[in-house]
């Protein structure tokens, strides 16, 4: 089975599940209700019902399997035992007492989702990063591993997490005995199937903890390989790159592998967008740049440059781990309502490190006599930002495709750049021109392709700075000849 057919098979299964889901009705065999078991109990964890709301928007309905079948294991890491965890199950009180748990805290719990397990490297990476944080000498990281219960069928795995949650809660309040309260839940692209459009009791919601933050990275329909929930469900919901598809995920994996490698390639291919939420959160613990996100009406409005400065109407909160600190400051200032949601947007890179800083770049084509004589031109503009220490950002195109520029035209784009640590002072500009035999507008016989740029304005979201730069002596930017633009050149007569 090649990757295309495997992906198609997975998508078909999920589409059929969604179509059945959309009816909002659970169909049972004739006579089912007379003999059905409505509730099942597992002591000391309580009873689990199959009645409403656990039937809502779910084509099948299961009880959680027994605690023995579920086999949840807890792996405890501290700074004293980073490599080899203390392992125990929820009922093993003596092992819990000997697990090196420091009552000072903080306490972190990390768990996985469908088809996953606590042994995955992304979980270990996050655990290590949390233990490495300054001031976290007494921290305890507990990994909740329920891999035996996370396997297909999907509906059974969904039912199993109810018991996993109760078992973990029972463990905390019965054995840890530190009068803990649930301060925060971070959802890394929470699942949509069986949870979308359900009541809050069934799914993750901002009422579940003092602070709930969500990173959406794969929120799109199932038939597009989308698995993440699209509704804002936390106090703060982050939608990096729009929250549906992530840069760098289109061609992930190899189609020419076989066996187990082939399976892993398929899983990685269809799950790349979903898994990017793990990467973002891990990177946010010790970020290479601010990882800033901004409140906006929509992703389209964000890309159009309608939300490029932090103010009372466009709140700015760093995505990921450090978001809670900023949220608390905004809360103290009366700028957020804890009963409402704040949706924020950001752009990232396609490779690690993913963190980028946002710049609104506005270019104006000169309307001078020389520019009019030269006339319109077709090409792409490549921009590099340079700070006062001569550190250079990555190179970014103003537009991905060649564009037709006329004298007097103004072009504005929101562009993510790698952070140099300082705001830019100068801009290197290159004009990229490619002739196309089928497009007469790109033909150049007697003159070089070039563009007369009047100015470029660069506005920083993170640094709250604006600079306007111009070419020296108003000279054109000639194809494949880099031009340095500076602020002082703008005042030249």
Coordinates of C-alpha atoms in Angstrom, one line a residue:
X1 CA 0.0 0.0 0.0
X2 CA 1.5 3.3 -1.0
X3 CA 1.1 6.5 1.0
X4 CA -1.6 8.0 -1.3
X5 CA -3.9 5.0 -1.0
X6 CA -3.2 4.7 2.8
X7 CA -4.1 8.3 3.3
X8 CA -7.2 8.0 1.1
X9 CA -8.3 5.0 3.2
X10 CA -7.9 6.9 6.4
X11 CA -9.7 9.9 5.0
X12 CA -12.5 7.7 3.8
X13 CA -13.0 6.2 7.2
X14 CA -13.0 9.5 8.9
X15 CA -15.4 11.1 6.3
X16 CA -17.8 8.2 6.8
X17 CA -17.6 8.7 10.5
X18 CA -18.3 12.4 10.1
X19 CA -21.3 11.8 7.9
X20 CA -22.7 9.4 10.4
X21 CA -21.9 11.9 13.1
X22 CA -23.7 14.8 11.3
X23 CA -27.1 13.1 11.8
X24 CA -26.9 13.8 15.5
X25 CA -28.7 10.5 16.1
X26 CA -27.3 7.3 17.6
X27 CA -28.9 4.3 16.0
X28 CA -29.2 1.1 18.0
X29 CA -30.6 -2.3 17.0
X30 CA -34.3 -3.1 17.5
X31 CA -34.9 -4.0 21.2
X32 CA -31.7 -2.5 22.3
X33 CA -33.2 -0.2 24.9
X34 CA -35.0 -3.0 26.7
X35 CA -31.8 -4.8 27.5
X36 CA -29.2 -2.1 27.3
X37 CA -26.8 -1.4 30.2
X38 CA -27.0 2.3 30.8
X39 CA -24.4 2.6 33.6
X40 CA -21.2 0.8 34.5
X41 CA -19.3 1.3 37.8
X42 CA -15.6 0.8 38.6
X43 CA -14.8 1.3 42.3
X44 CA -13.3 3.4 43.7
X45 CA -13.7 5.6 40.6
X46 CA -17.5 5.8 40.3
X47 CA -20.0 5.1 37.7
X48 CA -20.1 5.9 34.0
X49 CA -23.3 6.5 32.1
X50 CA -24.0 6.0 28.4
X51 CA -27.0 8.3 28.5
X52 CA -27.1 11.9 27.3
X53 CA -24.8 13.9 26.9
X54 CA -22.4 11.1 26.1
X55 CA -24.4 10.1 23.1
X56 CA -24.5 13.5 21.5
X57 CA -22.8 13.8 18.0
X58 CA -21.3 10.3 18.5
X59 CA -22.2 7.5 16.0
X60 CA -21.2 4.8 18.5
X61 CA -21.2 4.6 22.3
X62 CA -19.0 2.7 24.6
X63 CA -18.3 2.3 28.3
X64 CA -14.7 2.8 29.4
X65 CA -12.9 -0.6 29.7
X66 CA -12.1 -1.7 33.2
X67 CA -9.1 -0.1 35.0
X68 CA -7.3 -3.4 34.8
X69 CA -7.7 -3.5 31.0
X70 CA -6.9 0.1 30.6
X71 CA -3.6 -0.3 32.4
X72 CA -2.8 3.3 33.0
X73 CA 0.8 3.9 34.1
X74 CA 2.2 7.0 35.7
X75 CA 5.9 8.0 35.2
X76 CA 7.2 10.6 37.6
X77 CA 10.2 12.7 36.8
X78 CA 12.0 15.3 39.0
X79 CA 15.4 16.9 38.8
X80 CA 16.6 14.0 41.0
X81 CA 15.5 11.4 38.5
X82 CA 15.5 12.9 35.0
X83 CA 16.4 9.7 33.1
X84 CA 14.7 6.9 35.0
X85 CA 11.2 7.6 36.2
X86 CA 9.3 6.2 39.2
X87 CA 6.6 4.1 37.7
X88 CA 3.3 3.2 39.4
X89 CA -0.4 2.6 38.8
X90 CA -3.2 4.6 40.4
X91 CA -3.8 2.1 43.2
X92 CA -0.2 1.7 44.3
X93 CA -0.1 4.0 47.2
X94 CA 3.3 2.8 48.6
X95 CA 5.0 3.6 45.3
X96 CA 3.4 7.0 45.1
X97 CA 4.8 7.8 48.6
X98 CA 8.3 6.8 47.4
X99 CA 8.2 8.8 44.1
X100 CA 10.4 11.7 45.1
X101 CA 7.4 14.1 44.9
X102 CA 8.3 17.5 46.5
X103 CA 5.3 19.1 48.1
X104 CA 6.5 22.6 47.1
X105 CA 5.7 21.9 43.4
X106 CA 4.8 23.0 40.8
X107 CA 3.2 19.8 39.5
X108 CA 2.8 19.1 35.8
X109 CA 0.8 16.3 34.2
X110 CA 1.4 15.4 30.5
X111 CA -0.8 13.0 28.5
X112 CA -1.2 11.9 25.0
X113 CA -4.1 11.2 22.6
X114 CA -5.5 8.6 20.2
X115 CA -2.9 6.1 18.8
X116 CA -0.2 7.6 21.0
X117 CA 1.6 6.7 24.2
X118 CA 3.6 8.2 27.0
X119 CA 6.9 6.9 25.6
X120 CA 6.8 9.4 22.7
X121 CA 9.8 11.7 22.4
X122 CA 7.7 14.9 22.3
X123 CA 6.4 14.1 25.7
X124 CA 9.9 13.5 27.1
X125 CA 11.1 16.8 25.4
X126 CA 8.4 18.8 27.1
X127 CA 9.0 17.1 30.5
X128 CA 12.8 18.0 30.3
X129 CA 12.0 21.5 29.2
X130 CA 9.7 22.0 32.2
X131 CA 12.3 20.6 34.7
X132 CA 15.0 22.9 33.1
X133 CA 13.0 26.1 33.8
X134 CA 14.6 28.5 36.2
X135 CA 13.0 28.2 39.7
X136 CA 11.6 24.7 39.0
X137 CA 14.0 23.0 41.4
X138 CA 11.0 21.3 43.2
X139 CA 9.0 20.6 40.1
X140 CA 7.4 17.2 39.5
X141 CA 6.4 16.1 36.0
X142 CA 4.0 13.1 35.8
X143 CA 3.4 11.4 32.4
X144 CA 0.0 9.8 32.1
X145 CA 0.5 6.8 29.8
X146 CA -2.8 5.1 28.7
X147 CA -1.5 3.7 25.4
X148 CA -3.4 0.4 25.9
X149 CA -6.6 2.3 25.9
X150 CA -5.7 4.7 23.1
X151 CA -6.0 2.2 20.3
X152 CA -8.9 1.7 17.8
X153 CA -11.8 1.7 17.7
X154 CA -11.8 5.5 18.0
X155 CA -15.1 5.5 19.9
X156 CA -13.7 3.1 22.5
X157 CA -10.6 5.3 23.0
X158 CA -12.9 8.3 23.5
X159 CA -14.8 6.5 26.2
X160 CA -11.6 5.4 27.9
X161 CA -10.4 8.9 28.5
X162 CA -13.3 9.4 30.9
X163 CA -11.9 6.8 33.2
X164 CA -8.3 8.0 32.6
X165 CA -9.3 11.4 33.8
X166 CA -11.1 10.1 36.9
X167 CA -8.2 7.8 37.8
X168 CA -5.7 10.7 37.5
X169 CA -7.9 13.0 39.6
X170 CA -8.3 10.3 42.2
X171 CA -4.5 9.8 42.3
X172 CA -3.9 13.5 42.8
X173 CA -6.4 14.1 45.6
X174 CA -6.0 10.8 47.4
X175 CA -2.3 10.2 47.3
X176 CA -0.5 13.5 46.6
X177 CA -2.5 15.0 49.4
X178 CA -1.2 18.6 48.9
X179 CA -4.6 20.3 48.6
X180 CA -3.9 20.9 45.0
X181 CA -6.3 22.8 42.7
X182 CA -6.4 22.6 38.9
X183 CA -4.6 25.8 37.9
X184 CA -4.2 25.3 34.2
X185 CA -5.0 23.0 31.3
X186 CA -3.2 23.4 28.0
X187 CA -4.9 21.7 25.0
X188 CA -2.6 20.8 22.1
X189 CA -4.9 20.7 19.1
X190 CA -7.7 18.9 20.9
X191 CA -9.6 16.4 18.8
X192 CA -12.8 17.4 16.9
X193 CA -14.4 14.0 16.2
X194 CA -16.9 13.2 19.0
X195 CA -16.1 16.5 20.7
X196 CA -17.0 19.2 18.3
X197 CA -20.4 20.9 19.0
X198 CA -20.9 19.0 22.2
X199 CA -21.9 20.3 25.6
X200 CA -19.0 21.5 27.9
X201 CA -19.3 18.5 30.2
X202 CA -18.2 16.2 27.4
X203 CA -15.2 18.2 26.1
X204 CA -12.4 20.5 27.3
X205 CA -13.8 23.9 28.2
X206 CA -12.5 27.0 30.0
X207 CA -14.6 26.1 33.1
X208 CA -12.3 23.1 33.7
X209 CA -9.5 25.0 35.3
X210 CA -8.5 28.5 36.4
X211 CA -6.8 29.0 33.1
X212 CA -7.3 27.0 29.9
X213 CA -5.3 27.8 26.8
X214 CA -5.5 26.0 23.4
X215 CA -3.1 25.7 20.5
X216 CA -5.1 24.9 17.3
X217 CA -2.9 23.5 14.5
X218 CA -5.1 21.2 12.5
X219 CA -8.6 22.6 12.8
X220 CA -10.2 21.8 9.4
X221 CA -12.8 19.3 8.1
X222 CA -12.0 15.6 8.3
X223 CA -12.0 15.1 4.6
X224 CA -9.0 17.4 4.4
X225 CA -7.2 15.3 7.0
X226 CA -8.3 17.7 9.8
X227 CA -8.6 16.3 13.3
X228 CA -8.5 19.3 15.5
X229 CA -11.4 21.2 17.0
X230 CA -12.1 24.6 15.4
X231 CA -14.3 26.2 18.1
X232 CA -12.6 28.5 20.6
X233 CA -13.0 26.6 23.9
X234 CA -10.4 28.1 26.2
X235 CA -9.8 31.4 28.0
X236 CA -7.2 31.9 25.2
X237 CA -7.2 30.1 21.8
X238 CA -4.2 30.4 19.6
X239 CA -4.5 29.9 15.9
X240 CA -0.9 29.8 14.5
X241 CA -0.9 30.2 10.7
X242 CA -4.7 30.2 10.8
X243 CA -4.9 27.0 13.0
X244 CA -5.6 24.6 10.1
X245 CA -2.5 23.9 8.1
X246 CA 1.1 24.5 9.0
X247 CA 4.0 25.6 6.8
X248 CA 6.3 22.7 6.0
X249 CA 3.7 20.0 6.4
X250 CA 2.7 19.4 2.7
X251 CA 5.5 17.1 1.6
X252 CA 6.4 15.5 4.9
X253 CA 7.6 11.9 4.9
X254 CA 8.6 9.6 2.1
X255 CA 6.3 7.6 -0.2
X256 CA 8.9 5.0 -1.1
X257 CA 9.3 3.3 2.3
X258 CA 7.8 -0.1 3.2
X259 CA 6.6 -2.0 6.3
X260 CA 6.7 -0.3 9.6
X261 CA 8.6 2.7 8.2
X262 CA 5.8 3.1 5.6
X263 CA 3.2 3.1 8.3
X264 CA 5.1 5.7 10.3
X265 CA 5.4 7.8 7.2
X266 CA 1.7 7.7 6.5
X267 CA 0.9 8.6 10.2
X268 CA 3.5 11.5 10.0
X269 CA 2.1 12.7 6.7
X270 CA -1.5 13.0 7.8
X271 CA -0.7 14.1 11.4
X272 CA 2.0 16.7 10.7
X273 CA -0.3 19.7 11.2
X274 CA -1.7 18.2 14.4
X275 CA 1.7 17.4 15.8
X276 CA 3.0 20.9 15.2
X277 CA 1.1 22.0 18.3
X278 CA 3.4 19.8 20.3
X279 CA 6.4 21.5 18.7
X280 CA 5.0 25.0 19.3
X281 CA 4.4 24.4 23.0
X282 CA 7.8 22.7 23.6
X283 CA 9.6 25.6 21.9
X284 CA 7.5 28.2 23.8
X285 CA 8.9 26.9 27.2
X286 CA 12.3 28.4 26.4
X287 CA 11.6 30.4 23.2
X288 CA 14.1 31.8 20.8
X289 CA 11.9 34.9 20.3
X290 CA 8.7 36.3 21.9
X291 CA 6.3 33.9 20.1
X292 CA 3.8 36.8 20.2
X293 CA 0.2 36.4 19.0
X294 CA -2.4 39.1 18.6
X295 CA -6.1 39.3 19.0
X296 CA -8.0 39.8 15.7
X297 CA -11.5 39.4 14.3
X298 CA -10.3 36.7 11.9
X299 CA -7.2 35.2 10.4
X300 CA -8.0 37.0 7.1
X301 CA -8.2 40.3 9.0
X302 CA -4.9 39.5 10.6
X303 CA -3.2 38.8 7.3
X304 CA -4.6 42.0 5.8
X305 CA -2.7 44.0 8.5
X306 CA -5.8 45.1 10.5
X307 CA -4.2 44.0 13.8
X308 CA -0.5 45.0 13.9
X309 CA -0.3 46.9 17.1
X310 CA -1.0 45.8 20.7
X311 CA -3.8 47.8 22.3
X312 CA -7.0 47.3 24.3
X313 CA -8.8 46.0 21.2
X314 CA -6.0 43.9 20.0
X315 CA -4.5 42.1 23.0
X316 CA -1.0 40.6 22.6
X317 CA -0.3 37.3 24.4
X318 CA 2.7 35.0 23.8
X319 CA 1.7 31.6 22.5
X320 CA 2.3 28.6 24.7
X321 CA 3.8 28.1 28.1
X322 CA 4.2 31.8 29.1
X323 CA 0.8 32.9 28.0
X324 CA -0.6 32.5 31.5
X325 CA 1.6 35.3 33.0
X326 CA 0.5 37.8 30.4
X327 CA -3.2 36.7 30.8
X328 CA -3.0 37.3 34.5
X329 CA -1.6 40.8 33.9
X330 CA -4.3 41.6 31.5
X331 CA -6.9 40.2 34.0
X332 CA -5.5 42.4 36.8
X333 CA -5.9 45.4 34.4
X334 CA -9.5 44.6 33.7
X335 CA -8.7 43.9 30.0
X336 CA -10.0 40.4 29.8
X337 CA -13.2 38.7 30.9
X338 CA -12.6 35.2 32.3
X339 CA -16.1 34.2 31.1
X340 CA -15.2 35.0 27.5
X341 CA -12.7 33.8 24.9
X342 CA -9.8 35.6 23.4
X343 CA -8.8 34.3 19.9
X344 CA -5.3 35.2 18.8
X345 CA -3.3 34.7 15.6
X346 CA 0.4 34.3 14.7
X347 CA 2.7 33.3 11.9
X348 CA 5.5 30.8 12.3
X349 CA 8.3 29.4 10.2
X350 CA 8.2 26.1 8.4
X351 CA 11.3 24.6 10.2
X352 CA 12.7 24.6 13.7
X353 CA 12.9 27.0 15.5
X354 CA 9.4 27.9 14.5
X355 CA 9.1 31.2 16.4
X356 CA 9.1 34.3 14.2
X357 CA 8.6 38.0 14.7
X358 CA 5.9 39.9 12.7
X359 CA 6.5 42.8 10.4
X360 CA 4.0 44.7 8.3
X361 CA 5.9 45.7 5.2
X362 CA 4.5 48.4 2.9
X363 CA 6.2 49.1 -0.4
X364 CA 5.4 52.1 -2.7
X365 CA 6.5 52.1 -6.3
X366 CA 7.8 55.5 -7.3
X367 CA 5.6 57.7 -9.4
X368 CA 8.5 59.8 -10.6
X369 CA 9.2 60.7 -14.2
X370 CA 12.0 58.1 -14.4
X371 CA 9.6 55.4 -13.1
X372 CA 6.9 56.3 -15.5
X373 CA 9.3 56.3 -18.5
X374 CA 10.6 52.9 -17.4
X375 CA 7.0 51.7 -17.0
X376 CA 5.5 48.7 -15.2
X377 CA 7.5 45.6 -14.5
X378 CA 6.9 42.0 -13.4
X379 CA 8.9 40.2 -10.7
X380 CA 9.2 39.4 -7.0
X381 CA 10.7 41.5 -4.2
X382 CA 13.1 39.7 -1.8
X383 CA 13.6 41.5 1.6
X384 CA 16.3 41.0 4.3
X385 CA 16.1 43.0 7.6
X386 CA 19.4 44.2 9.2
X387 CA 19.8 45.4 12.8
X388 CA 22.3 47.9 14.3
X389 CA 24.8 45.0 14.9
X390 CA 24.6 44.0 11.3
X391 CA 22.7 40.8 12.1
X392 CA 20.5 39.7 9.2
X393 CA 17.2 38.1 9.3
X394 CA 16.2 35.4 6.8
X395 CA 15.2 36.4 3.3
X396 CA 11.5 36.7 2.6
X397 CA 9.5 37.5 -0.5
X398 CA 6.9 40.2 -0.4
X399 CA 4.8 37.9 -2.6
X400 CA 5.2 34.2 -3.4
X401 CA 4.4 34.7 -7.1
X402 CA 5.7 37.3 -9.6
X403 CA 3.6 40.4 -9.5
X404 CA 2.9 43.2 -11.9
X405 CA 4.1 46.5 -10.4
X406 CA 3.0 49.9 -11.9
X407 CA 4.2 53.4 -11.0
X408 CA 2.4 54.6 -7.9
X409 CA 1.4 51.1 -6.7
X410 CA 1.4 50.3 -3.0
X411 CA 1.7 46.8 -1.7
X412 CA 1.3 45.8 2.0
X413 CA 2.0 42.3 3.5
X414 CA 2.4 40.9 7.0
X415 CA 5.6 38.8 6.9
X416 CA 7.2 36.6 9.6
X417 CA 11.0 36.9 10.0
X418 CA 13.5 35.1 12.1
X419 CA 14.3 37.3 15.1
X420 CA 17.8 38.9 15.2
X421 CA 17.2 40.1 18.8
X422 CA 16.9 43.8 17.8
X423 CA 14.5 45.8 15.5
X424 CA 15.9 46.5 12.0
X425 CA 17.6 49.7 10.9
X426 CA 18.2 49.0 7.3
X427 CA 16.7 46.8 4.6
X428 CA 18.4 44.8 1.8
X429 CA 16.1 44.6 -1.2
X430 CA 16.5 42.4 -4.3
X431 CA 14.4 42.4 -7.4
X432 CA 13.9 38.8 -8.8
X433 CA 12.8 38.6 -12.4
X434 CA 12.1 35.6 -14.5
X435 CA 11.2 35.8 -18.2
X436 CA 8.3 33.7 -19.3
X437 CA 8.0 33.0 -23.1
X438 CA 4.2 32.8 -22.8
X439 CA 3.9 36.2 -21.0
X440 CA 5.0 39.2 -23.2
X441 CA 5.0 41.4 -20.1
X442 CA 8.2 39.6 -18.9
X443 CA 10.1 40.0 -22.2
X444 CA 13.2 42.3 -21.8
X445 CA 15.2 43.0 -25.0
X446 CA 17.0 46.3 -24.6
X447 CA 16.8 47.1 -20.9
X448 CA 17.3 45.2 -17.6
X449 CA 14.3 44.4 -15.5
X450 CA 14.2 46.8 -12.6
X451 CA 11.8 48.6 -10.2
X452 CA 11.8 52.2 -9.0
X453 CA 10.9 52.0 -5.3
X454 CA 10.0 55.2 -3.5
X455 CA 10.1 53.7 0.0
X456 CA 9.6 50.7 2.1
X457 CA 8.0 51.0 5.6
X458 CA 8.6 48.2 8.1
X459 CA 6.4 48.1 11.3
X460 CA 7.3 45.7 14.1
X461 CA 4.5 44.1 16.2
X462 CA 6.9 42.7 18.8
X463 CA 9.3 45.7 19.1
X464 CA 6.6 48.4 18.5
X465 CA 8.9 50.2 16.0
X466 CA 8.4 51.8 12.6
X467 CA 11.1 52.6 10.1
X468 CA 10.9 54.0 6.5
X469 CA 13.8 53.3 4.2
X470 CA 14.5 54.5 0.7
X471 CA 17.1 53.7 -2.1
X472 CA 20.1 56.0 -2.4
X473 CA 19.7 58.8 -4.9
X474 CA 16.3 57.3 -5.9
X475 CA 18.0 54.7 -8.0
X476 CA 16.1 51.7 -9.2
X477 CA 16.5 48.2 -7.8
X478 CA 17.9 46.3 -10.7
X479 CA 17.3 42.5 -11.1
X480 CA 19.8 40.4 -9.1
X481 CA 21.7 43.4 -7.8
X482 CA 21.1 43.8 -4.0
X483 CA 20.2 47.3 -2.9
X484 CA 20.7 48.6 0.7
X485 CA 17.9 51.0 1.7
X486 CA 18.3 53.3 4.7
X487 CA 16.2 55.9 6.5
X488 CA 18.7 58.7 5.8
X489 CA 18.3 58.2 2.0
X490 CA 14.7 59.2 2.3
X491 CA 15.6 62.8 3.0
X492 CA 17.8 63.1 -0.1
X493 CA 16.6 65.9 -2.4

